[in-house]
Coordinates of C-alpha atoms in Angstrom, one line a residue:
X1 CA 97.0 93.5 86.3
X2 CA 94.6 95.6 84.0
X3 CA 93.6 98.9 85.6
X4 CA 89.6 99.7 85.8
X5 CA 88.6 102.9 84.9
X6 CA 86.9 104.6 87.6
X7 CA 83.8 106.8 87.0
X8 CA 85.0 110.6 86.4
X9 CA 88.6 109.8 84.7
X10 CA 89.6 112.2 82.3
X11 CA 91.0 109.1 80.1
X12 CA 91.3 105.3 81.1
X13 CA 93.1 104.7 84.3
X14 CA 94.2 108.1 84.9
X15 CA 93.4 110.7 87.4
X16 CA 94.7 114.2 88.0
X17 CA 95.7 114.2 91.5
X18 CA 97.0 116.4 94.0
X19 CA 99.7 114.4 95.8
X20 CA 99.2 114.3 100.0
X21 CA 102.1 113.2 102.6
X22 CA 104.8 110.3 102.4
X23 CA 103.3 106.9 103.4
X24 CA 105.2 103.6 104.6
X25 CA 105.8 101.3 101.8
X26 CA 107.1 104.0 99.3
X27 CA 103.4 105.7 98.3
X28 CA 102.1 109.3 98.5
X29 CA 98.8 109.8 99.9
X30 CA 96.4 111.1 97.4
X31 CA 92.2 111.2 97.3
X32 CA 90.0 111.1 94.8
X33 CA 86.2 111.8 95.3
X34 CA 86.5 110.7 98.6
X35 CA 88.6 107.6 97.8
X36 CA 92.1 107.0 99.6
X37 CA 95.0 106.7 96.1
X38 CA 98.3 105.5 97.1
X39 CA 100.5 106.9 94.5
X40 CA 104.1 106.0 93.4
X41 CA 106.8 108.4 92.0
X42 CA 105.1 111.7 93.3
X43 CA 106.3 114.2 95.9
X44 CA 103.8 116.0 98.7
X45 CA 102.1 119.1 97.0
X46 CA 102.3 118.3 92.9
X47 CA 99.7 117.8 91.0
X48 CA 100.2 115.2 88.9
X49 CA 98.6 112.6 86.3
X50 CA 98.4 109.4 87.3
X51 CA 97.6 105.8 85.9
X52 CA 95.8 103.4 88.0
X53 CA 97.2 99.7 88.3
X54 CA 94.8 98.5 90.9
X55 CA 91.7 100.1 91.2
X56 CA 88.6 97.6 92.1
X57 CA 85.5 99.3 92.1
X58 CA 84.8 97.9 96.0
X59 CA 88.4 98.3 97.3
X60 CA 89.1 100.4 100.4
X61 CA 91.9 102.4 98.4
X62 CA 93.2 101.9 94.6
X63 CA 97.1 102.2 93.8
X64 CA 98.6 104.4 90.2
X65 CA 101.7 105.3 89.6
X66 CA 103.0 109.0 88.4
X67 CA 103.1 109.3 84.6
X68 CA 103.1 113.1 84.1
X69 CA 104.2 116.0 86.5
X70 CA 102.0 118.8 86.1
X71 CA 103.0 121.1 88.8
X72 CA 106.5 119.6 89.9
X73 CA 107.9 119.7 94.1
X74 CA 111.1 121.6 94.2
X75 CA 113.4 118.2 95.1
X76 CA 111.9 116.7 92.3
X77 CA 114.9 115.7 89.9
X78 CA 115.7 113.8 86.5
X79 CA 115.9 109.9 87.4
X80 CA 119.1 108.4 87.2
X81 CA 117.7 105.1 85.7
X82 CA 115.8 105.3 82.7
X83 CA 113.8 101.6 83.2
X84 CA 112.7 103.1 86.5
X85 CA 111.9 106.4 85.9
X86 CA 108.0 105.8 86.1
X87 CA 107.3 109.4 83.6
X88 CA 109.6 107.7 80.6
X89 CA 107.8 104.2 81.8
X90 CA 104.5 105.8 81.4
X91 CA 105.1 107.3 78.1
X92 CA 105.8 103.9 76.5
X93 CA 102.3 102.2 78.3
X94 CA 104.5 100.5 81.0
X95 CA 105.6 100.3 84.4
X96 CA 108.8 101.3 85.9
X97 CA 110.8 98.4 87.5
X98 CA 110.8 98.3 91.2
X99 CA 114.2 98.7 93.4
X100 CA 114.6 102.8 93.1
X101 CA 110.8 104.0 93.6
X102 CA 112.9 106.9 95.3
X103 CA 115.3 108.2 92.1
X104 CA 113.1 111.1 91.2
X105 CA 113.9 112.7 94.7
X106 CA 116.7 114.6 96.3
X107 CA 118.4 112.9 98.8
X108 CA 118.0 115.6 101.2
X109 CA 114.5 115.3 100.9
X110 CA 114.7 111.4 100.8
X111 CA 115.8 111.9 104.1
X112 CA 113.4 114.1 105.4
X113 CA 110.9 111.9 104.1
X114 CA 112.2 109.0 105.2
X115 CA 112.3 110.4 108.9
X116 CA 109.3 111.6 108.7
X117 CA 107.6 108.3 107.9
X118 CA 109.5 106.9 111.2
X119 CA 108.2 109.1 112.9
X120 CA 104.0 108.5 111.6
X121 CA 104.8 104.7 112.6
X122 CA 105.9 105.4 116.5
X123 CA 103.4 107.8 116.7
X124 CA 100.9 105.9 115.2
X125 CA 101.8 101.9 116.2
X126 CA 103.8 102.4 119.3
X127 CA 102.3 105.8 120.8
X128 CA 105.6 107.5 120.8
X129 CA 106.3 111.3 120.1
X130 CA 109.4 111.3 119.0
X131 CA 111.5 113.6 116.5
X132 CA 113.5 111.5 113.7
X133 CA 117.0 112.2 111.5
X134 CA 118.0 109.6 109.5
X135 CA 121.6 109.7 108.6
X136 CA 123.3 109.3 105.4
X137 CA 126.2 106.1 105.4
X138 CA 129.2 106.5 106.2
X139 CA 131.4 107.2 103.2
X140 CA 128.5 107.9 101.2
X141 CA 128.7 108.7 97.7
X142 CA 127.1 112.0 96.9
X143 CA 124.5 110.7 94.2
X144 CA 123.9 107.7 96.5
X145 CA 124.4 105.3 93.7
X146 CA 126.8 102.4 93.3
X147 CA 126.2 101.3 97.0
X148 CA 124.5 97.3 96.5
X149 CA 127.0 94.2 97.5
X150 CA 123.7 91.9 96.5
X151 CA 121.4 92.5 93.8
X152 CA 118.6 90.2 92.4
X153 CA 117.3 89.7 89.1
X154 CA 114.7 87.5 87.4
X155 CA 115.2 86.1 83.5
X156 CA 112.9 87.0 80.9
X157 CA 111.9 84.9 77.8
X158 CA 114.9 84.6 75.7
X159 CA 117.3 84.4 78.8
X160 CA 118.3 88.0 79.6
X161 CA 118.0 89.3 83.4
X162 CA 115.3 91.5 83.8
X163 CA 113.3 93.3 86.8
X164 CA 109.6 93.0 88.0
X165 CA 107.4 96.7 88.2
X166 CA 105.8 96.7 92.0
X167 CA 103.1 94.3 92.4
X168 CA 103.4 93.2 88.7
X169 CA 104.6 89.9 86.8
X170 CA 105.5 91.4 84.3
X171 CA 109.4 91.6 83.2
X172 CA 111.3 94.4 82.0
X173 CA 115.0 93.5 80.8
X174 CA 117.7 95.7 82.2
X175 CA 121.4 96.7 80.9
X176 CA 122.3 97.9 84.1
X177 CA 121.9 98.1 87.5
X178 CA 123.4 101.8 89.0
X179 CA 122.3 100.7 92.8
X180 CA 125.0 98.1 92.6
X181 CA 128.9 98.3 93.2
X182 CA 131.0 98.4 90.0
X183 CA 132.2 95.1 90.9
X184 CA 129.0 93.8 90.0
X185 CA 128.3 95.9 87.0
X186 CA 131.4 94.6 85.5
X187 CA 130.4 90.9 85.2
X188 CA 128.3 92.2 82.6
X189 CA 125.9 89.5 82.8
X190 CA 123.4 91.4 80.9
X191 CA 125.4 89.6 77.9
X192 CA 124.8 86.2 79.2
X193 CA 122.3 84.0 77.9
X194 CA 120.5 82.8 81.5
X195 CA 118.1 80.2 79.8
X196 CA 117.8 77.5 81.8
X197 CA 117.9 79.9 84.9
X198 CA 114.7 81.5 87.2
X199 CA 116.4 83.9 89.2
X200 CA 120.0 85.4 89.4
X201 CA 121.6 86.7 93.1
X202 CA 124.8 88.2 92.3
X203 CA 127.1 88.8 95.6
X204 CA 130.0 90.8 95.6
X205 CA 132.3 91.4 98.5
X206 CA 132.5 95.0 99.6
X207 CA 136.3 94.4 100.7
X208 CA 137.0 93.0 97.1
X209 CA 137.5 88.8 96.6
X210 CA 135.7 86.8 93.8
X211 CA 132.2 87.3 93.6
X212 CA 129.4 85.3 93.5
X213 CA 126.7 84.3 90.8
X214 CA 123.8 82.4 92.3
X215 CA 121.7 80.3 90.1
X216 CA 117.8 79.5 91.1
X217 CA 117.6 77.0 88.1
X218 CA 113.6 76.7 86.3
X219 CA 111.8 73.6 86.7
X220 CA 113.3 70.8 85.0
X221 CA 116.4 72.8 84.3
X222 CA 119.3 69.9 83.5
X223 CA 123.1 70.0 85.0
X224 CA 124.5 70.5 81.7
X225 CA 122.4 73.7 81.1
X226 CA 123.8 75.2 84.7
X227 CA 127.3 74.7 83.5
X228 CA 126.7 75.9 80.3
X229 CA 125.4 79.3 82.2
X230 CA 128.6 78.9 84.4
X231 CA 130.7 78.7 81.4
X232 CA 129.6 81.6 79.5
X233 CA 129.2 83.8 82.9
X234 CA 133.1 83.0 83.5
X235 CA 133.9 84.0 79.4
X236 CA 132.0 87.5 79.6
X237 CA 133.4 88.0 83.0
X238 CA 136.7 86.8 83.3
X239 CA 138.2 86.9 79.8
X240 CA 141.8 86.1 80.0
X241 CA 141.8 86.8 83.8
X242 CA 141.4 83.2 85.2
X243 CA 138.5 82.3 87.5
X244 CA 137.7 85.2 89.5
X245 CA 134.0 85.4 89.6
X246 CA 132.4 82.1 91.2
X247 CA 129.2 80.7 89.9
X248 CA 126.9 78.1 92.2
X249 CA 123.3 77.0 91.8
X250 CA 120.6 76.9 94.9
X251 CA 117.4 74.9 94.9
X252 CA 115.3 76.8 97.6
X253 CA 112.8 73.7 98.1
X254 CA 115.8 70.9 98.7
X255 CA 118.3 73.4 100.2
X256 CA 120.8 71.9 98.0
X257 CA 123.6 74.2 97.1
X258 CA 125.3 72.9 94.2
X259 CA 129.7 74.4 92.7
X260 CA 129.6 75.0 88.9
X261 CA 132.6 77.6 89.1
X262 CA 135.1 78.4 92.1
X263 CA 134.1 78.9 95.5
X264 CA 130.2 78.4 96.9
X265 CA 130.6 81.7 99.2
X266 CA 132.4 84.8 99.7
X267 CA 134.6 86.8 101.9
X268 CA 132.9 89.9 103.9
X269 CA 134.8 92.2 106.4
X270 CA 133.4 94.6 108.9
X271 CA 135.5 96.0 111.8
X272 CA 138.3 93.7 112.0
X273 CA 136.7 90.9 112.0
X274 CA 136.0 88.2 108.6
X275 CA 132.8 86.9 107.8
X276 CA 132.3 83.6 105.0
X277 CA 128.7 83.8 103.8
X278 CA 127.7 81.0 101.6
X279 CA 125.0 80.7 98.8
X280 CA 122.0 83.2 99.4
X281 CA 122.9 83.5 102.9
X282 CA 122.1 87.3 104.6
X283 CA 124.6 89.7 104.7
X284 CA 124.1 93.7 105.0
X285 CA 123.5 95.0 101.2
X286 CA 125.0 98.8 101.3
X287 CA 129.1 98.6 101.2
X288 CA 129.2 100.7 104.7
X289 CA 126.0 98.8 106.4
X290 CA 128.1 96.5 108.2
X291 CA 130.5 98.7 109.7
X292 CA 128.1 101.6 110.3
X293 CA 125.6 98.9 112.4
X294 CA 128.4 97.3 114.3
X295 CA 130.0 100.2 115.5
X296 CA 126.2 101.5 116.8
X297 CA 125.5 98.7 118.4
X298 CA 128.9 98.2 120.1
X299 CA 128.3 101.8 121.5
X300 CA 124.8 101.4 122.1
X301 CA 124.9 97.8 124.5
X302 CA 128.1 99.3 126.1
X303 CA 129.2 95.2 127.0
X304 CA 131.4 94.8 129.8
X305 CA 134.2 92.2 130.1
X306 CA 132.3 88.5 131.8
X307 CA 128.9 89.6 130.7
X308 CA 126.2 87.2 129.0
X309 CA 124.5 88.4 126.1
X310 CA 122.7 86.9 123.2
X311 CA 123.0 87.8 119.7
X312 CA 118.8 86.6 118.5
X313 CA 118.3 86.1 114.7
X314 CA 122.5 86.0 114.4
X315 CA 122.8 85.0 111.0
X316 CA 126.3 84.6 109.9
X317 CA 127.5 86.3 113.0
X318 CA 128.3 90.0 112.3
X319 CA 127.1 91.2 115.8
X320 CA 128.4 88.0 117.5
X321 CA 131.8 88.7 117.0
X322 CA 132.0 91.9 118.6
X323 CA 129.5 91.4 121.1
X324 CA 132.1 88.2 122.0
X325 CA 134.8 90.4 122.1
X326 CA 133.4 93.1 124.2
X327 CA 132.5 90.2 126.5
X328 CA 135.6 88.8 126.7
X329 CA 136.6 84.6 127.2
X330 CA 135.1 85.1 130.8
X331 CA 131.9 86.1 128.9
X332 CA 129.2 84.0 127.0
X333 CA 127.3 85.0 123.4
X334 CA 124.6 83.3 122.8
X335 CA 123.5 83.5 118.9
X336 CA 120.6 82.4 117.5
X337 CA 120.0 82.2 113.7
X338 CA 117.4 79.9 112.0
X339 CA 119.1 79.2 108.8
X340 CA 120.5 76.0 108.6
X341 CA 123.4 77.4 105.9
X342 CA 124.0 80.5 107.4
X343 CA 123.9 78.9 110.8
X344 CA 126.5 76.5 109.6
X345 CA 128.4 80.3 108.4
X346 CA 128.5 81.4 111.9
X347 CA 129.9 78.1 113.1
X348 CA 133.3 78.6 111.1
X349 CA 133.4 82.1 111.5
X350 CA 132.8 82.0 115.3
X351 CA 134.9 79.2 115.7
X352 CA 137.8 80.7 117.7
X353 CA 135.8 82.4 120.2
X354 CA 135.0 79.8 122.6
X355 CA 132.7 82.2 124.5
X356 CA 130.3 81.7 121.8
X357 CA 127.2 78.9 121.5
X358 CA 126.1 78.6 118.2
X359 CA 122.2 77.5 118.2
X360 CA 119.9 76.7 114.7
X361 CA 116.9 76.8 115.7
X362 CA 113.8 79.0 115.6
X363 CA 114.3 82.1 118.1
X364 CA 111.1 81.6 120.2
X365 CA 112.2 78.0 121.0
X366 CA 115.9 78.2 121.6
X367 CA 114.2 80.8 124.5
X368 CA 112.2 78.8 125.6
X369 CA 114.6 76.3 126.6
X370 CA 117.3 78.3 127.9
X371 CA 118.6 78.5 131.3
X372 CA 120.6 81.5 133.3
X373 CA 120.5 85.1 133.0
X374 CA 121.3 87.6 130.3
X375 CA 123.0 91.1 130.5
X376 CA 122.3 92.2 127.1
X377 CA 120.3 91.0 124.1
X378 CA 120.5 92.1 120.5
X379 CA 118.0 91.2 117.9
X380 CA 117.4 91.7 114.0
X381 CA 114.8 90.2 112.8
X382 CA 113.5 89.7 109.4
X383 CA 111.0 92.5 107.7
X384 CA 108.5 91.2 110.0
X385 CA 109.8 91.8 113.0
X386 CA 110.2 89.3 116.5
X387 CA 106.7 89.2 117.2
X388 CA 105.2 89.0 120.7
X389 CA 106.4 85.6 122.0
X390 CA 109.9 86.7 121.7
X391 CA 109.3 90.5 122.8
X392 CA 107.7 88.6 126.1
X393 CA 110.6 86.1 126.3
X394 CA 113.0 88.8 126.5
X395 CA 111.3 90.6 128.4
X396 CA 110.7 87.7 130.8
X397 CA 114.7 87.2 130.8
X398 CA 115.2 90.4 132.7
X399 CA 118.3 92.0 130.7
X400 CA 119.6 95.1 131.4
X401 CA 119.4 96.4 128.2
X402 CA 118.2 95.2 125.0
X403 CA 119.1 96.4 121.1
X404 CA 116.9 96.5 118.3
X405 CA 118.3 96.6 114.8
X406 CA 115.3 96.7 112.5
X407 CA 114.8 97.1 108.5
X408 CA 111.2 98.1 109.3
X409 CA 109.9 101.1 110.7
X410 CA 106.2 99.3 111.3
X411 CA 106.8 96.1 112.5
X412 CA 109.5 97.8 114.9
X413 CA 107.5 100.0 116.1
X414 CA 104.7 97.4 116.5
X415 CA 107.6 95.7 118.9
X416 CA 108.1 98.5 120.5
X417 CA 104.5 99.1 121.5
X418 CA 104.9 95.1 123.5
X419 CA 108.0 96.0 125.1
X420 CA 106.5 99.4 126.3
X421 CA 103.9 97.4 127.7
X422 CA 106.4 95.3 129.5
X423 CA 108.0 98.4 131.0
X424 CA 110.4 98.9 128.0
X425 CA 111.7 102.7 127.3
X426 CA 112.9 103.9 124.6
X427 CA 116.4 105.0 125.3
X428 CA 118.3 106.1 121.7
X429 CA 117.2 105.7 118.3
X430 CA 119.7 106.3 115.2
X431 CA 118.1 105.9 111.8
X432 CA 120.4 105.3 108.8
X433 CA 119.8 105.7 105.3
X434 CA 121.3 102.1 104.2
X435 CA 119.1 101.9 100.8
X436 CA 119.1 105.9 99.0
X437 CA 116.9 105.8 96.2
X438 CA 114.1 103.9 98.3
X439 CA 111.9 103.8 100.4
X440 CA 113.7 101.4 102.6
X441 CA 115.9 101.9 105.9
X442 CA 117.6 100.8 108.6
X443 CA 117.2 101.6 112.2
X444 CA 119.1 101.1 115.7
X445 CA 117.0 101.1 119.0
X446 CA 118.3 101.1 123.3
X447 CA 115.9 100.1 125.3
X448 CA 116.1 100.0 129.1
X449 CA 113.7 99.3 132.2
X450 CA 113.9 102.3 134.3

């Protein structure tokens, strides 16, 4: 997208700002002649130059991005990633990829942003006062790098991976990827020639075990162009190892999930129990997400032996399986996941609890049709949140107490606001820093009926 110069700019596209407060969605808050200027890469109180990317003359707000600090914040600090770093980005005329909007920031003060922004959107969405500490994961590594089991890449002309700037088409190849575990960084794929290919998921198993290239072939791409990918990902990987990365190919319109090298899933661990997550199936991202959110939600629902509970958007069953063992054989667990594949996932790895019942199905119907009381329900929904058929459906279902893991501090506190309504308190609230670096995080929520 070409930036419009608005009237006043000291050169085209950019403005000397003075940057406002944190905002959702990884912006600062910044005004210019009277105009609202969400602004990426910036810190509360600098003054900075920034480039506009989206900037119509009759838009509500425009967008830039930070290209020169002119009076720095104290927790600024040198970016750890050179294709993000929006200041060397701007220097060159481009954007900074997207996936670490937060590098340029302390992580002390990534935190105390981060809460702070929790706390705007119950305040603001839910009409809750309510002070905020997001905590660091456990086993944290003090520069919060090296922490992604998943990462995602596109493939630029010529076949190398490469990552989009925010809001932008446009492709910037990448070398390296510092979010992700070393495991990942070692396939080295950035020496692959991915021709052929549209995207690239990479999966690798925080507990160790082969991990797991994901092909989204191009249109038209042909079998023998996958395997020649496959081939060539296995000789940069694995050279005189034998096969220890796998390599499989997903067409997300047919669903099809197609073996070019090894296995078509991996192996995940959390709290004793073992997890197989096929293809691009959902599974925590940060190494210590999946032990950190069981063992909150485990103390949070507090399940006693013979109760009934149900596990809503379950995916491959990480909560399920504790939740069924708190419960106990003379319990039930009702889990709910919408994926076909990764419903399919929490069949085999829930296969030896008998207390469970596996249903695929959309969460707002699989409600509407079921019978009997619940104790306890636990949900975590997508980005999006449940939405107010299911906050009424549980609600109508009368549990004793309910658990909210979210990945979104506006569309749970949306939720929130419809279970407050319904006579919902807010009981305990832990926020966890699960993605340092962004603006992202994770969050853990008790409600009760008084």
């Amino acid at each position: 997208m070409t930036p419009q110069t608005p009237q006043g700019a000291s050169a085209p596209g950019d403005l000397e700002l003075t940057i406002g407060p944190a905002a959702h969605g990884g912006h600062f808050v910044a005004r210019h002649e009277g105009r609202v200027v969400f602004v990426r890469h910036a810190l509360p109180g600098e003054r900075v130059r920034a480039r506009l990317t989206d900037a119509g003359e009759k838009a509500k707000f425009w967008r830039a991005d930070v290209v020169e600090v002119l009076e720095p914040a104290p927790a600024r600090v040198p970016h750890f990633w050179a294709p993000a770093d929006a200041l060397k980005a701007g220097s060159r005329g481009r954007l900074p990829v997207g996936g670490a909007e937060f590098g340029h920031i302390g992580l002390a003060e990534q935190r105390r942003l981060k809460a702070g922004i929790f706390a705007e959107q119950l305040r603001r969405l839910a009409g809750i006062e309510r002070e905020v500490t997001v905590e660091a994961a456990a086993e944290e590594s003090p520069d919060g790098l090296g922490w992604r089991t998943r990462a995602s890449f596109s493939v630029a002309p010529g076949g190398h991976l490469a990552m989009h700037p925010h809001r932008s088409e446009d492709l910037v190849p990448v070398q390296e990827m510092p979010l992700a575990s070393a495991a990942i960084n070692a396939l080295k794929l950035w020496e692959v020639d991915f021709t052929g290919a549209e995207r690239v998921e990479v999966a690798a198993p925080a507990a160790g075990g082969p991990p797991l290239v994901l092909l989204i072939p191009a249109g038209g791409t042909r079998p023998r162009t996958l395997a020649r990918i496959a081939s060539e990902i296995g000789a940069v990987a694995d050279p005189g190892a034998g096969e220890t990365v796998s390599v499989a190919a997903w067409d997300p319109e047919s669903h099809e999930l197609t073996r070019l090298r090894g296995r078509t899933w991996v192996r995940e661990q959390a709290e004793g129990h073992d997890y197989r997550v096929t293809g691009a199936g959902f599974w925590q991202i940060h190494r210590s997400a999946p032990g950190t959110l069981v063992q909150a939600v485990v103390q949070g629902l507090h399940l006693q032996p013979g109760e009934l509970a149900a596990d809503l958007f379950a995916g491959a069953g990480l909560f399920t399986a504790p939740l069924a063992e708190a419960v106990g054989t003379e319990g039930h667990v009702l889990s709910v996941e919408g994926s076909p594949g990764t419903s399919r996932d929490a069949r085999k790895n829930l296969f030896a609890m008998p207390q469970v019942e596996v249903v695929q199905g959309r969460v707002d119907r699989v409600l509407r049709n079921h019978e009997g009381r619940l104790d306890a329900v636990l949900l975590d929904p997508p980005r999006t949140g449940a939405g107010r058929v299911v906050v009424d459906q549980i609600s109508a279902a009368s549990p004793r107490v309910v658990g909210y893991v979210s990945c979104d501090p506006a569309s749970f506190a949306r939720d929130l606001a419809w279970f407050g309504e319904a006579g919902w308190e807010l009981e305990m609230l832990r926020v966890f820093d699960l993605y340092p670096h962004t603006h992202h995080m994770e969050s853990f929520a008790v409600l009760r009926r008084p």
